[in-house]
Coordinates of C-alpha atoms in Angstrom, one line a residue:
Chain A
X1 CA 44.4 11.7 156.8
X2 CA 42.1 8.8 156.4
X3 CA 45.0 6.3 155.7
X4 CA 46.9 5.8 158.6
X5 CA 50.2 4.8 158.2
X6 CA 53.0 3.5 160.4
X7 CA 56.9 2.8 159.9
X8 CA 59.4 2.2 162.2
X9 CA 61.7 4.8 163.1
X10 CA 64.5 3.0 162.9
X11 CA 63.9 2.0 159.4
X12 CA 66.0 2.8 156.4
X13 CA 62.7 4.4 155.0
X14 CA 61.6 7.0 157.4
X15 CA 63.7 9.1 156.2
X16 CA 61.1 9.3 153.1
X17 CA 58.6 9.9 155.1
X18 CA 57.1 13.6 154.5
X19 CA 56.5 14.5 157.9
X20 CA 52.7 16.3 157.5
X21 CA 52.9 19.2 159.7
X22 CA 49.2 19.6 159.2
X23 CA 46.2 19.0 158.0
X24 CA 45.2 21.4 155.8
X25 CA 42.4 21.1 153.1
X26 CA 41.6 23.4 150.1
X27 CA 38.0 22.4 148.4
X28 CA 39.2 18.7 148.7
X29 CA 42.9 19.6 147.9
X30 CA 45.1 18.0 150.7
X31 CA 47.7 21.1 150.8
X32 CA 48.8 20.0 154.2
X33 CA 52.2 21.6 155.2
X34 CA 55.3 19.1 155.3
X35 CA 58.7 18.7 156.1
X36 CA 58.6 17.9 152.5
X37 CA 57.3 21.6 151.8
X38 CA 59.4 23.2 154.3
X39 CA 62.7 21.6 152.6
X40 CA 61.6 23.0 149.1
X41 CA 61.3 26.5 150.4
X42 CA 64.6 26.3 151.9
X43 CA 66.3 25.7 148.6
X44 CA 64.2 28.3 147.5
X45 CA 65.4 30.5 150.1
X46 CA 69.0 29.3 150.5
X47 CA 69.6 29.4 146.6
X48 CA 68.5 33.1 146.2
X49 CA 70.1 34.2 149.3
X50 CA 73.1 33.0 148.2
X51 CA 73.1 34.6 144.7
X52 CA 72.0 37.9 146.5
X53 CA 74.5 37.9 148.9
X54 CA 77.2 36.8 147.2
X55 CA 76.7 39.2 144.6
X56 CA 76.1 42.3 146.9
X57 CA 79.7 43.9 147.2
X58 CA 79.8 43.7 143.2
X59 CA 83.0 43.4 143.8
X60 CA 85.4 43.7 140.7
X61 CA 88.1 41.4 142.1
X62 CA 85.0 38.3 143.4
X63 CA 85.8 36.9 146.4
X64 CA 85.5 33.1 147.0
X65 CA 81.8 33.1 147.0
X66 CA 81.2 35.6 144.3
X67 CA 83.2 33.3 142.1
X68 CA 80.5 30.3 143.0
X69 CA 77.7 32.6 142.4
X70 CA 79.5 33.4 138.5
X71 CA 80.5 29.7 138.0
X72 CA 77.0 29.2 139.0
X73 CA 75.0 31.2 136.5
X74 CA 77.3 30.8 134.0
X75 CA 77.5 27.2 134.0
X76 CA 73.9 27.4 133.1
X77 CA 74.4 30.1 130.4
X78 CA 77.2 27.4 128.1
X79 CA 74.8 24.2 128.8
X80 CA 71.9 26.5 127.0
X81 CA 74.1 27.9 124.5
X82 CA 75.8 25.0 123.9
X83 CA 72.7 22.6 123.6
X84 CA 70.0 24.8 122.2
X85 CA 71.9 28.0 120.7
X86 CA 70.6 31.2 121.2
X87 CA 67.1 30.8 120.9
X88 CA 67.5 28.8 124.2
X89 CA 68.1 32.5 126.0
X90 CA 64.8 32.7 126.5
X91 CA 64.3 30.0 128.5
X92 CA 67.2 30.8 130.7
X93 CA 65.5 31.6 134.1
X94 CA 63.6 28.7 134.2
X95 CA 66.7 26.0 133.2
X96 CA 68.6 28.0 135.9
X97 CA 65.3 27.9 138.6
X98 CA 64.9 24.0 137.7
X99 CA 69.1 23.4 138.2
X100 CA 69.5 25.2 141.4
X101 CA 66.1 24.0 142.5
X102 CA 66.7 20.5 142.2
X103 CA 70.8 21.1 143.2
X104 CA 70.0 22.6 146.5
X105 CA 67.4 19.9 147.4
X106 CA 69.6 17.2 146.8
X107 CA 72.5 19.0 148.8
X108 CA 70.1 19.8 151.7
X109 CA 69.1 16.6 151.6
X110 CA 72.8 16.0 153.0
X111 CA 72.5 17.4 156.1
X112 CA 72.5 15.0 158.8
X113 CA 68.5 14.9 160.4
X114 CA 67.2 16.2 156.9
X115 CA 65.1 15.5 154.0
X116 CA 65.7 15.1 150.9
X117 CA 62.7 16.6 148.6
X118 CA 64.0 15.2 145.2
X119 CA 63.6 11.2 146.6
X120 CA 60.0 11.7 146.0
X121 CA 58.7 10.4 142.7
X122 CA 55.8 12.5 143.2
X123 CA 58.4 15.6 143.1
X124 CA 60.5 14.7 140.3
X125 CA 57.5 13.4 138.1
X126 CA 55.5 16.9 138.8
X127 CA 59.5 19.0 137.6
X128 CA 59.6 16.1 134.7
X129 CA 56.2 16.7 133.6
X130 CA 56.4 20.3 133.7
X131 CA 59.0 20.3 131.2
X132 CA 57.4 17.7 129.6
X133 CA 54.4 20.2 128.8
X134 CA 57.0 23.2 128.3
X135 CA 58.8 21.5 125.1
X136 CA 55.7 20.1 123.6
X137 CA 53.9 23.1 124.1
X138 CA 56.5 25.0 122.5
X139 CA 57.2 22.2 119.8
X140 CA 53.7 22.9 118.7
X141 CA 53.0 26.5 119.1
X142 CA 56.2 26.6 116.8
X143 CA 56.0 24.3 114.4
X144 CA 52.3 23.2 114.5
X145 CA 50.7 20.0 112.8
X146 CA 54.4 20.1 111.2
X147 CA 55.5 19.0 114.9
X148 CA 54.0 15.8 114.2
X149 CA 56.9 14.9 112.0
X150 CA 59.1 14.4 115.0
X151 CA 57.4 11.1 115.0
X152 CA 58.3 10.3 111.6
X153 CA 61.8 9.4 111.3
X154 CA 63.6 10.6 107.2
X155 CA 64.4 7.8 105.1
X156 CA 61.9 5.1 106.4
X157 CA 60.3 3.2 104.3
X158 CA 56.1 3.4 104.4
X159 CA 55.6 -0.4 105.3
X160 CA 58.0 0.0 108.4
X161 CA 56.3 3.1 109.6
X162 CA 53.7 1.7 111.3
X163 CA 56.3 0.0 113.2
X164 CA 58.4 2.8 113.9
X165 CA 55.7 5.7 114.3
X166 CA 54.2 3.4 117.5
X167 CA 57.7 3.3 119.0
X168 CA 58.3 6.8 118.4
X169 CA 55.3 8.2 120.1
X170 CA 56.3 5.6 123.1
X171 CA 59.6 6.6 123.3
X172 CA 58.4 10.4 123.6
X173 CA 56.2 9.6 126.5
X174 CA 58.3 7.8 128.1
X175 CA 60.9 10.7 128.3
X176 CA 59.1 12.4 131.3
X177 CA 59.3 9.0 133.0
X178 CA 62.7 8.1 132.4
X179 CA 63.8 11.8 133.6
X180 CA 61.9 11.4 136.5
X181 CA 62.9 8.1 137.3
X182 CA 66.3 8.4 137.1
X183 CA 66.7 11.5 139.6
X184 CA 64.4 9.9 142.3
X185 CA 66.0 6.4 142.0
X186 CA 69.2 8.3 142.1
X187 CA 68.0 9.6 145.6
X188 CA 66.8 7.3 146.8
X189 CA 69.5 4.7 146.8
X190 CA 72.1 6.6 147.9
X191 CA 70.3 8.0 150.9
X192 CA 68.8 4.2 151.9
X193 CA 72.4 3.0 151.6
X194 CA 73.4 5.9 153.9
X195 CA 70.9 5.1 156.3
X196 CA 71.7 1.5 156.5
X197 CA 75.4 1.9 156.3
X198 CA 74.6 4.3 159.1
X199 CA 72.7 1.6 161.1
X200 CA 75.5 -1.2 161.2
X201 CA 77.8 2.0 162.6
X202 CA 75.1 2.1 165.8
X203 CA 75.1 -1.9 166.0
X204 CA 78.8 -2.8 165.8
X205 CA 79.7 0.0 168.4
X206 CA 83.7 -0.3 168.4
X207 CA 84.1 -1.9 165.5
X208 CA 81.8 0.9 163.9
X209 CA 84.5 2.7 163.0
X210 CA 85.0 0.7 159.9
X211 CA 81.3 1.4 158.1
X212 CA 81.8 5.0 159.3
X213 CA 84.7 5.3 157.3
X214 CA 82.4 3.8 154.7
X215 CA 79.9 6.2 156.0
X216 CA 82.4 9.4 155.6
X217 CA 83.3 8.0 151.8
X218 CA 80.1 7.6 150.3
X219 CA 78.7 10.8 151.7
X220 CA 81.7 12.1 149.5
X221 CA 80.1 10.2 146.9
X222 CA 76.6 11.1 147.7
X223 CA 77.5 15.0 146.8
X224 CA 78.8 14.5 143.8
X225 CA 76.0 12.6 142.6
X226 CA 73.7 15.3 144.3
X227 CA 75.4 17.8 141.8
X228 CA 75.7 15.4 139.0
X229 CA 71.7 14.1 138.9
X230 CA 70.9 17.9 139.2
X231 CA 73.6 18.6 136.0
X232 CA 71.9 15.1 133.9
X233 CA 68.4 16.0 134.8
X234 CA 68.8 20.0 133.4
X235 CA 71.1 19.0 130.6
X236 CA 68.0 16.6 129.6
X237 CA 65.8 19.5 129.9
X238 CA 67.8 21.5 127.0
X239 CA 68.3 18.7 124.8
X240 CA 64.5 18.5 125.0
X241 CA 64.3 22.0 124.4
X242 CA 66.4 21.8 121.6
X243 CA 64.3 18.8 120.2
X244 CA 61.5 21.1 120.3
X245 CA 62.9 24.1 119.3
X246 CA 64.5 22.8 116.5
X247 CA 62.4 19.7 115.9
X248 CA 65.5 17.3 115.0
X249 CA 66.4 13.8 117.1
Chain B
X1 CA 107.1 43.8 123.8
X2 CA 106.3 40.3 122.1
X3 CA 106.2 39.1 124.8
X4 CA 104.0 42.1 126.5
X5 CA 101.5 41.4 123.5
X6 CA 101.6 37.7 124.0
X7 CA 100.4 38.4 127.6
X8 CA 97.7 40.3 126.4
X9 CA 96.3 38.6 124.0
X10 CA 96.4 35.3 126.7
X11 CA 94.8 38.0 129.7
X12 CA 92.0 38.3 126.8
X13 CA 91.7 34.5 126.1
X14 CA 92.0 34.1 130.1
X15 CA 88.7 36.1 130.3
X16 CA 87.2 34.3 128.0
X17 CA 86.8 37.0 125.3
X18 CA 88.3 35.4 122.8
X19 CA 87.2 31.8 123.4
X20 CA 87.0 30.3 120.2
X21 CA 83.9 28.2 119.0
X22 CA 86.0 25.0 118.6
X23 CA 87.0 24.8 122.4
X24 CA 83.2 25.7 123.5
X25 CA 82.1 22.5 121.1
X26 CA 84.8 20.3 123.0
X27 CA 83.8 21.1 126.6
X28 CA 80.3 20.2 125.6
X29 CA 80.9 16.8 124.2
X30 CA 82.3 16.7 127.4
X31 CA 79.3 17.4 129.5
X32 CA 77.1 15.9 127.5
X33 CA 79.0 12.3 127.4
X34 CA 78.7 12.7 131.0
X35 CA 75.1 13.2 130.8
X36 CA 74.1 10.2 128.1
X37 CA 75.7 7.5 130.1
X38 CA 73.5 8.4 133.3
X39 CA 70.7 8.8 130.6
X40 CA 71.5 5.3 128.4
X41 CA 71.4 3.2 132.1
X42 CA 68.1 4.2 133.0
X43 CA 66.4 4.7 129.6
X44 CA 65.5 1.0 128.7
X45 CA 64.9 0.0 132.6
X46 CA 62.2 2.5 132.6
X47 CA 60.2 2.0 128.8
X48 CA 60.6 -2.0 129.4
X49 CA 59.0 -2.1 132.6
X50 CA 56.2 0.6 132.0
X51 CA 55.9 -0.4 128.6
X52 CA 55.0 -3.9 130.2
X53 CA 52.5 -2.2 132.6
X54 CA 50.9 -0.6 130.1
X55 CA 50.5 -4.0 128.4
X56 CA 49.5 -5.7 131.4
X57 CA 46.8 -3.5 132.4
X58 CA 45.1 -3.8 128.5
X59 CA 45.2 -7.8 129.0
X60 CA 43.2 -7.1 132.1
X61 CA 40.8 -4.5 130.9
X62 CA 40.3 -6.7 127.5
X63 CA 41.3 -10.1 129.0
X64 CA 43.3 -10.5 126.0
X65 CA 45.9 -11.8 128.7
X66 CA 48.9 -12.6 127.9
X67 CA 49.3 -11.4 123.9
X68 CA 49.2 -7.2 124.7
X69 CA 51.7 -7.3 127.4
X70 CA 53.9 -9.4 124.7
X71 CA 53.6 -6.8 122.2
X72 CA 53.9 -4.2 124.6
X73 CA 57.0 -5.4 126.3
X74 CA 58.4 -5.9 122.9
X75 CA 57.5 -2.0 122.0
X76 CA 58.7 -1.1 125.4
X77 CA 62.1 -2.9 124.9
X78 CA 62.5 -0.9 121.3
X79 CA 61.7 2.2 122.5
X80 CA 64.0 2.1 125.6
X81 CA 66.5 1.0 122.9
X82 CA 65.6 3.5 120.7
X83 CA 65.8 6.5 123.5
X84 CA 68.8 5.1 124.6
X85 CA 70.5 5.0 120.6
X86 CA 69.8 8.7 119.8
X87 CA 71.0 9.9 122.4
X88 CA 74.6 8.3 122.3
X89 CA 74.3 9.0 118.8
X90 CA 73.7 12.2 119.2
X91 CA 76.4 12.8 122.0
X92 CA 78.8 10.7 119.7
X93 CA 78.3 13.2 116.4
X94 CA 78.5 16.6 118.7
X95 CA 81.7 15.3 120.1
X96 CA 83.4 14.1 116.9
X97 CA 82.1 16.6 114.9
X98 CA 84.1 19.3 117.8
X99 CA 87.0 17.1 117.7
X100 CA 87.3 17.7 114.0
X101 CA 86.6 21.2 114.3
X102 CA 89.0 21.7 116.9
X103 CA 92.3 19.4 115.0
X104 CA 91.1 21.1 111.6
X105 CA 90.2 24.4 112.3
X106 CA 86.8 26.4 111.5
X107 CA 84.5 26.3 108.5
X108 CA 86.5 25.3 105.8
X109 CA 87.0 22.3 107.1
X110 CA 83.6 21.5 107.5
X111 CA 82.9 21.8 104.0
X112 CA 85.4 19.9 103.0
X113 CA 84.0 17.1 104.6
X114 CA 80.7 17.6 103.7
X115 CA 82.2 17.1 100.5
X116 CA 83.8 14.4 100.7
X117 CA 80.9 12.4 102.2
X118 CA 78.9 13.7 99.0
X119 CA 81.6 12.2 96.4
X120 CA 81.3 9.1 99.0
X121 CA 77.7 8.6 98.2
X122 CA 78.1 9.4 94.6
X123 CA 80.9 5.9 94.4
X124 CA 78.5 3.4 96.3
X125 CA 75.6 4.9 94.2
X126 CA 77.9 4.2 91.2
X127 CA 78.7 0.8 92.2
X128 CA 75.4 0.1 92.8
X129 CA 74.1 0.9 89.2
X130 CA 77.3 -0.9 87.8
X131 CA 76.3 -4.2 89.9
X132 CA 72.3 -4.1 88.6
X133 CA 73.7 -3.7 84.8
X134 CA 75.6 -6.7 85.4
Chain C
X1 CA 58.0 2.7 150.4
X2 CA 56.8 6.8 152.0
X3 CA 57.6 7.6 147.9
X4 CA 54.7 5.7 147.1
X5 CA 52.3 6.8 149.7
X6 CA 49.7 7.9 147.2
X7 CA 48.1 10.3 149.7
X8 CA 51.4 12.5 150.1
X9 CA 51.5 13.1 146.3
X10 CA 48.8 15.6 146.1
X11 CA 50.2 18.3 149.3
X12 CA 53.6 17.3 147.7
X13 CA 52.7 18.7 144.2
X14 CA 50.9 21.3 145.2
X15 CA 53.8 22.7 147.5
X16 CA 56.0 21.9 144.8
X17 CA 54.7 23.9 142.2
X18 CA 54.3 27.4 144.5
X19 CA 58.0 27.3 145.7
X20 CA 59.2 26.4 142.0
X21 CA 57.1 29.2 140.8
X22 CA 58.4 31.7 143.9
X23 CA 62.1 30.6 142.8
X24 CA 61.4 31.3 139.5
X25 CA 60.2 34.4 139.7
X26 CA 62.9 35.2 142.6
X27 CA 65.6 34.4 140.3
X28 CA 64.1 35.6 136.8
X29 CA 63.3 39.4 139.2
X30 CA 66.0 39.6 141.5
X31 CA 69.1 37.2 141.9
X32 CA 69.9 36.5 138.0
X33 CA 70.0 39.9 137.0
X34 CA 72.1 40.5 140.1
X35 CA 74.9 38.0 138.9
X36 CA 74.5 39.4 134.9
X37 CA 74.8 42.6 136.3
X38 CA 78.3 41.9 137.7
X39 CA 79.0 39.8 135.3
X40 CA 78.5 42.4 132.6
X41 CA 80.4 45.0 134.5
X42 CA 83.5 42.8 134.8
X43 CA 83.7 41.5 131.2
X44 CA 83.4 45.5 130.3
X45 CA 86.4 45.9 132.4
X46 CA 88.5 43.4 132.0
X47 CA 87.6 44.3 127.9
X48 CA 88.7 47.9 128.4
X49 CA 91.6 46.7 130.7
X50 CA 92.7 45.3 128.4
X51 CA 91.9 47.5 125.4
X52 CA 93.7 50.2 127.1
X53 CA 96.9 47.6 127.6
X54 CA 97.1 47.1 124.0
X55 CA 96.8 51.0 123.4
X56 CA 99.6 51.8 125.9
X57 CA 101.6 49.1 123.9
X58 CA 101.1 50.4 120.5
X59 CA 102.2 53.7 122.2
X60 CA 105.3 51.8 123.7
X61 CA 106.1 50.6 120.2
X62 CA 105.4 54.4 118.6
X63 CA 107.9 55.5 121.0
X64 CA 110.6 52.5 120.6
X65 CA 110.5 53.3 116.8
X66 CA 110.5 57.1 117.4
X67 CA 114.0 56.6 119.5
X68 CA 115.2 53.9 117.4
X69 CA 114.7 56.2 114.3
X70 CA 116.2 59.2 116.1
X71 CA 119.2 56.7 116.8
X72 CA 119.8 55.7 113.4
X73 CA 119.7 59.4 112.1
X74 CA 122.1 60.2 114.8
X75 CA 124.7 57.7 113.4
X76 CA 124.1 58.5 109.9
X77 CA 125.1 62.2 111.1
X78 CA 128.3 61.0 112.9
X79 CA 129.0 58.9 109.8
X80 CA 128.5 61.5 107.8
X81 CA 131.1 64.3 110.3
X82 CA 133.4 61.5 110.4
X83 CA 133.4 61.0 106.2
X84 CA 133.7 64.8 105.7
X85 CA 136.4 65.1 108.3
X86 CA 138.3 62.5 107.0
X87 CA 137.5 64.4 103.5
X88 CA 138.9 67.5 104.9
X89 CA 141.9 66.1 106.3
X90 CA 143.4 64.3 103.1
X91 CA 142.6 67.9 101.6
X92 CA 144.3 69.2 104.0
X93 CA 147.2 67.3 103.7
X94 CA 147.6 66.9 99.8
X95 CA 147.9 70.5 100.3
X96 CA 150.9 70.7 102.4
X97 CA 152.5 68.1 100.5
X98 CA 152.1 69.6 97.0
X99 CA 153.2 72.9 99.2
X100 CA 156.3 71.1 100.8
X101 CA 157.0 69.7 97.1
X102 CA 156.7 72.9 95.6
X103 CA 159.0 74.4 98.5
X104 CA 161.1 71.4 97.7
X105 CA 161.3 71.9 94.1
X106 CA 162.2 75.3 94.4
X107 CA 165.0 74.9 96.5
X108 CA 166.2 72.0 94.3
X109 CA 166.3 74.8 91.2
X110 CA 167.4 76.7 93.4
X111 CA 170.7 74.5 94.3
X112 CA 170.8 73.9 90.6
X113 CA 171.2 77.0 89.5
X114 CA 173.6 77.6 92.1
X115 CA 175.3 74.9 91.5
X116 CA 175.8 75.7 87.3
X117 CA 176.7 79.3 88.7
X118 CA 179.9 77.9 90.6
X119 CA 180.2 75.3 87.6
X120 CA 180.5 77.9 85.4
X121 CA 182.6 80.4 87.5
X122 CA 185.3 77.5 88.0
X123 CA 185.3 77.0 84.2
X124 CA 185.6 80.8 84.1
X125 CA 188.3 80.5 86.3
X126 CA 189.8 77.2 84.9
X127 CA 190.2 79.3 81.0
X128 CA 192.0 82.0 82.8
X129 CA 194.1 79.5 84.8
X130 CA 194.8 77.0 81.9
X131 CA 195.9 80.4 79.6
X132 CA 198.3 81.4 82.3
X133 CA 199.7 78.1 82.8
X134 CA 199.9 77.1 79.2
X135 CA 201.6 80.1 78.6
X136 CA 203.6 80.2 81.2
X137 CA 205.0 76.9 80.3
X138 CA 205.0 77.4 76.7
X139 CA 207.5 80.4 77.4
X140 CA 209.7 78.1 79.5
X141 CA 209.9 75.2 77.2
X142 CA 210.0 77.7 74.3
X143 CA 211.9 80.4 75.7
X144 CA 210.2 82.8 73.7
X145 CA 207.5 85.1 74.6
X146 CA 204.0 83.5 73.0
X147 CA 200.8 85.5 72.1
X148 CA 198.4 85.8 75.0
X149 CA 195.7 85.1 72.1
X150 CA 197.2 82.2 71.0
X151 CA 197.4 80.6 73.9
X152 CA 193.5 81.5 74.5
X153 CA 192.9 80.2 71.2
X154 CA 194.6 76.6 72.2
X155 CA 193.3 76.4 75.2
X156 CA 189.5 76.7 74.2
X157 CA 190.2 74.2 71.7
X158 CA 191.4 71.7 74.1
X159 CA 188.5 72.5 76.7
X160 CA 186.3 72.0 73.8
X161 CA 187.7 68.7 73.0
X162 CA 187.3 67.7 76.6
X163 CA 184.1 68.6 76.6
X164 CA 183.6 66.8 73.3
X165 CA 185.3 63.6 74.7
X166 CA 183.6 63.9 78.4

C-alpha cells in the first residue's frame, strides 16, 4: 500500500488492525487478502458447518446441538413472522445469512488472539447499506411513485410539510447509518475495554488478579452483547422490511 | 382419562401446535422492547452529529458558515428524535395492543375497542361543535 | 483508529460481499433446508403422535362406555331375577297359606260337625235318659205305673223349655 501505517502493538487498537496478508490488485481494486477476510469466511464456514452437522443424524429425539441448530433457525422464522408476516418468508434466507453472519463474527471475535470483523465501520456500513438498497428497492418496485408517501406523514397540515417532508427524508437516510453505527460502536468498545482491562492484568502482575476477574466478567458480558447487537441489528432489518413491504411507520 | 386428555392437549401446546396468536404477539413485544432501547440510544447520537457534518461541509462549500450547520444540526436533532419516537411508539402499540389481546381474548375484543375509540372521537367532536356554537 | 484507515475499506468490502454472498447461497442451498427438513419431519410426528394418542383415547373411552353399559345391563338383569324371585316366592307362599287355611278350615268343619254329631247323640241320649228317670221316679212318688208316652211327652216339653230359656 502507498500509505504506510504504524501502531504499536501493544496498543488497545491493534487489535483493529486488518492484518493485509497481501497485496493483491484487481483493475485498481485493492482486494488484498486480510485477517479481516479470513475471519469472515470462518463464520461463513463455521456457521454452515454447524447447521450441517448438527442436522446430519436427523435425529427425531435432537441431541444438544441439534436443538441449537432448531432454536437457531427458528428463532429467525418468529422475528420475520412476527415483524413482517408472511410476506416476510421470502426474504428468509437472507435475514437468516445476515443474523448468523454478523452472530458468528462477533462470537469469533471472542476468541483470545482474534479479530473481530463486525468492529469495522467499513463492514457494518457495506451489511447496513445492503439492506438499505434491499427495502427501498423493494419499497419501490412494490409500491412505485406511491412509495413516496412514506415521506408524507397522514394528518399533517400543508404549511408544516415542508417542515416535516425534509426531516422525513433525513431520518430515512440516516437509518443505514444509525444501524451501522450502532453494531460497530458496539464492537468496538467492548473489545478496546477488553484489551485495556487486559493490559492493567500484564502491568499489575500479582495484584492482576483483580482486573482479570474484571477481565473473566465482562467477557461474560461481551457475549451476550455479541448475540444481542447481532439480534438488534436483524430485528432492524425486518422492521425495515416491513416498512417497505407494507409502507407504514 | 381427563386427565390423559389434559396431557394431550398440553404435549400438543408443548410442541407448539397449538400456540395461540396472543402468546406469539407477547413474546414479540418482548423482543422488540429489547431491540428499540439499543435502537432509541444510538438514533439521535448518530442523525445529530452527521446531520451537523452535513451542515458543516455546505458552510464550507458555500461559505455560508455558520447558518447551514445551524439548520442542519437543528434537522439533525428532529430527525434523530423523530427515528428514535416511532420506533418506541411503534414497540409501545405492538406490545399493548398483545397485552390486550392476550387479557381479552381474540378478535372480538378488538373490535370492541375499535369501537369504543370511534364513539370516543365522536364526544370530543361533539364538544367541539357545542364549544364553537357558544 | 485501524476502523478508519480509509485504504482498508475497499479489500474489506469487497471480501465482505463474496463471503456474504457464499453464506447466502450456502444457507438458502444447503444448511436451511437441512434444518426445515428436520424440522418438518418432527412437527409431522410429534402431530401424528399425538393424533394417534387422542385416537387410542377415544377408543379407551368407546371401550369404558361399552363395559360401563354392559355393567349397568347386568344389574338391571339381577334386579330384574331378584324382583321376579321375590314375585315368585310371595306367590309361592300365599299359596300354602290359602292351602294351610283351607286345610285348616276343613278340619275346623270338620270338628264342628263332629262336635254337633256328639251334641246331638248326647241329647239323643239325654231324651232317653230323662224318660226313664222321669218315669221311674214318677212311678215311685206315684206308685202307679205312668204311660211311657206321657212321660216322652213331658219330657220334650221341658227340654224345649230349656232350650227356650238357655
Amino acid at each position: 500500500m502507498s500509505v504506510d501505517r504504524h501502531i504499536e502493538h501493544s496498543s488497545p487498537m491493534h487489535q483493529f488492525v486488518i492484518g493485509r496478508l497481501n497485496d493483491w490488485q484487481l483493475g485498481g481494486l485493492d482486494i488484498s487478502f486480510s485477517k479481516a477476510a479470513a475471519f469472515m469466511f470462518g463464520a461463513v464456514i463455521v456457521a454452515t458447518l454447524f447447521l450441517v452437522l448438527t442436522t446430519s443424524r436427523r435425529a427425531m429425539v435432537p441431541g444438544r446441538w441439534q436443538s441449537v441448530a432448531e432454536l437457531w433457525y427458528e428463532f429467525i422464522a418468529d422475528m420475520i413472522k412476527e415483524t413482517i408476516g408472511s410476506e416476510g418468508r421470502k426474504y428468509f434466507p437472507f435475514v437468516f445469512s445476515l443474523f448468523s453472519f454478523i452472530v458468528m463474527c462477533n462470537l469469533l471475535g471472542m476468541l483470545p488472539y482474534s479479530y473481530t470483523v463486525t468492529s469495522h465501520i467499513a463492514v457494518t456500513i457495506t451489511l447496513a447499506l445492503s439492506v438499505f438498497v434491499l427495502t427501498t428497492f423493494i419499497g419501490i418496485t412494490r409500491h412505485g411513485t406511491q412509495f413516496l408517501s412514506f415521506f408524507v406523514p397522514k394528518g399533517v397540515p400543508l404549511v408544516m410539510l415542508f417542515l416535516v417532508v425534509p426531516i422525513e427524508v433525513l431520518s430515512y437516510f440516516m437509518r443505514p447509518i444509525s444501524h451501522s453505527v450502532r453494531l460497530f460502536a458496539n464492537m468496538t468498545a467492548g473489545h478496546t475495554m477488553l484489551k485495556v482491562f487486559g493490559g492493567f492484568v500484564v502491568q499489575m502482575g500479582v495484584f492482576g488478579v483483580l482486573p482479570f476477574a474484571l477481565i473473566v466478567a465482562l467477557t461474560g458480558l461481551e457475549v451476550a452483547i455479541a448475540v444481542l447487537q447481532a439480534y438488534v441489528f436483524t430485528i432492524l432489518t425486518c422492521l425495515y422490511l416491513n416498512d417497505a413491504i407494507h409502507l407504514e411507520h | 382419562m381427563g386427565e390423559l386428555g389434559g396431557r394431550i392437549s398440553k404435549a400438543r401446546h408443548d410442541a407448539g401446535l397449538e400456540k395461540t396468536d396472543a402468546e406469539r404477539d407477547t413474546d414479540a413485544a418482548v423482543g422488540a422492547g429489547l431491540g428499540a432501547a439499543w435502537r432509541i440510544s444510538i438514533e439521535i447520537v448518530v442523525a445529530l452529529v452527521v446531520c451537523t457534518a452535513i451542515g458543516w461541509a455546505l458552510d464550507y462549500w458555500f461559505g455560508t458558515k455558520p447558518w447551514l450547520m445551524l439548520i442542519f444540526l437543528f434537522l439533525g436533532g428532529a430527525a434523530g428524535m423523530n427515528n428514535a419516537v416511532r420506533t418506541a411508539l411503534r414497540i409501545d402499540a405492538q406490545a399493548t395492543e398483545a397485552l390486550q389481546r392476550k387479557s381479552q381474548g381474540d378478535a372480538p375484543a378488538k373490535l370492541g375497542e375499535e369501537r369504543a375509540v370511534e364513539s370516543a372521537e365522536d364526544s370530543t367532536e361533539d364538544g367541539e361543535g357545542d364549544r364553537r356554537e357558544r | 483508529m485501524p476502523q478508519f484507515w480509509m485504504e482498508d475499506f475497499a479489500p474489506q468490502m469487497v471480501w465482505l460481499v463474496i463471503s456474504f454472498i457464499a453464506l447466502y447461497l450456502l444457507m438458502a442451498r444447503v444448511a436451511l433446508p437441512r434444518v426445515a427438513d428436520v424440522l418438518e419431519t418432527r412437527h409431522g410426528r410429534i402431530a401424528d403422535d399425538l393424533d394417534q394418542a387422542a385416537q387410542l383415547k377415544s377408543q379407551a373411552e368407546t371401550v369404558i362406555a361399552e363395559y360401563e353399559a354392559a355393567l349397568a345391563k347386568a344389574r338391571g338383569d339381577a334386579q330384574a331375577t331378584i324382583a321376579q324371585a321375590g314375585l315368585e316366592a310371595t306367590a309361592a307362599a300365599d299359596k300354602r297359606n290359602a292351602e294351610i287355611a283351607e286345610a285348616l278350615a276343613a278340619e275346623a268343619a270338620a270338628a264342628a260337625a263332629r262336635i254337633d254329631a256328639a251334641k246331638t247323640e248326647a241329647l239323643a241320649e239325654l231324651r232317653g235318659v230323662a224318660t226313664e228317670l222321669a218315669q221311674a221316679a214318677a212311678e215311685r212318688l206315684l206308685g202307679a205305673e205312668v204311660a211311657a208316652g206321657d212321660v216322652e211327652q213331658a219330657v220334650d216339653a221341658a227340654i224345649q223349655d230349656n232350650a227356650g230359656r238357655s
